[in-house]
Amino acid sequence: MSQEKALTTRAEDFSAWYNEVIARAELADYSPVRGCMVIRPNGYAIWEQMQRALDTMFKDTGHQNAYFPLFIPQSFLAREAEHVEGFAPETAVVTHGGGKELEEPLVVRPTSETIIYAMYAKWIQSYRDLPLLINQWANVVRWELRTRLFLRTTEFLWQEGHTAHATEAEAETETLMIMGLYRKFMEEWMAMPVLTGRKTDSERFAGALRTYACEALMQDNRALQAGTSHNLGQNFAKVFDVTFQTADGRLDHVWNTSWGVSTRLVGALIMTHSDDKGLVCPPRLAQWQVVIVPIYRTDEEQNVVMAAADQLVRDLRAEQIRVHLDARDGLKPGAKYYEWEARGVPLRLEIGPRDVAAGSVMLARRTGGKKESISLVGIGKRLQAEMDAMQAALLEAARERREAASLRGITKGEFIARMEGEGGFVYGGFCGDMACEAEIKEQTKATIRVLPDPEFRSAEAPTTCLWCGRPSVAEAVWAKAY
Ligand SMILES: [Zn+2]
């Protein structure tokens, strides 16, 4: 690959920049099926790293993985009124199979509450069967008319946790524990700070009692819902008759939770950290954390340099560093640098004959700064420290950017201007009236992202609604969102 033209910059056109970053880094592509994406190996590797980290966190908190069918009888979806109303407009329905019309159409799962709780009704008899803590890694289909790679596609990959508990308090504890787990993952692995809080009734999951969400702010100052956790109450248990015998011999319905994150997180990661040169990937989620580019002119130099580079690969792998040696011949080092920069590899090591003689390599960081010569002695620990520092710096930079784009105590007029202009998170009082919330959305395109958890609330609670001036019942965070 030769030097290609520079990417459109974020300042010029954020949306075009996003698509070009994905194309240049070969993360995903459009498929022959409208609305569906192909996740290419470089993008899938990031998802796999995310999966690995989350899966470990789920298992460490007592959950097990299972797998439920892709097809859901249409009548299942119809049983919970709010649920069917929420999902019906975006379902794909199978009416024929094996050349015959089906007796009952099958919905391609948009989410699996109904089929999972139908099974839980069989599996749960007694309080001894509780809690039941299951997660599923799967694909889901929601018929989307306007699609964007990773952010909104007709089919996407996700995990959906589904749990059953004996009491409302236990279900609420689970719902909030998962919020904490998601937040930890997003901050510690993705280096993406998130606000957490509760959704308003108009924004909650169809069929849930309460929905909680993690909200991040992208570099264009639009919010992205990065994960949700729902306390479903006994709504689905009543519809699917999931009952259990209590310790004192009564019959009761279980309390359910469900929660999920999806391949949308890859889009969030891109829009949180990447720059005008391409993808920036936090080291903990990078497919390759370190790439080695050998530099030589003669065959003799090549032998010396490649032997040293091979040894370096072995040494770094032994220290659990994900390293790739770019041994492609016939491609100039400069072209390789350019390519690995676009792909977001955190650290690059350049090694030539003089470096080999000196027992050193040149270190370049994806996030900038001067290249420097570092010793091969103790290099694993040195690179690990570099990556820890980069991981922390990315989180800090994203947090500073978000805070700079967060406004408090502004007037209705300022709010309208802000939403027409540069966007961001706006904190303000909310009267609690759905009609007021709908009017704000209609006039500004902004929605309440969350009613924030205590630690994210302003030092002084707002007393009046940002929009209508009536007394405030809760502080809210508004933004235009993906
Ligand atoms: Zn109001």
PDB file of C-alpha atoms and ligand atoms in Angstrom, residues 430-433 436 440 465-470, ligand 1:
ATOM      1  CA  PHE A 430     -36.365  18.776  35.304  1.00  0.00           C
ATOM      2  CA  CYS A 431     -40.031  19.112  36.267  1.00  0.00           C
ATOM      3  CA  GLY A 432     -40.681  15.402  35.690  1.00  0.00           C
ATOM      4  CA  ASP A 433     -43.410  16.067  33.113  1.00  0.00           C
ATOM      5  CA  CYS A 436     -42.189  18.999  28.823  1.00  0.00           C
ATOM      6  CA  ILE A 440     -37.668  19.815  24.513  1.00  0.00           C
ATOM      7  CA  CYS A 465     -37.016  23.055  35.353  1.00  0.00           C
ATOM      8  CA  LEU A 466     -34.528  24.225  32.733  1.00  0.00           C
ATOM      9  CA  TRP A 467     -37.326  24.433  30.162  1.00  0.00           C
ATOM     10  CA  CYS A 468     -40.626  25.365  31.799  1.00  0.00           C
ATOM     11  CA  GLY A 469     -39.489  26.952  35.057  1.00  0.00           C
ATOM     12  CA  ARG A 470     -41.738  24.821  37.243  1.00  0.00           C
TER      13      ARG A 470
HETATM   14 ZN    ZN B   1     -40.416  21.226  32.611  1.00  0.00          ZN
END
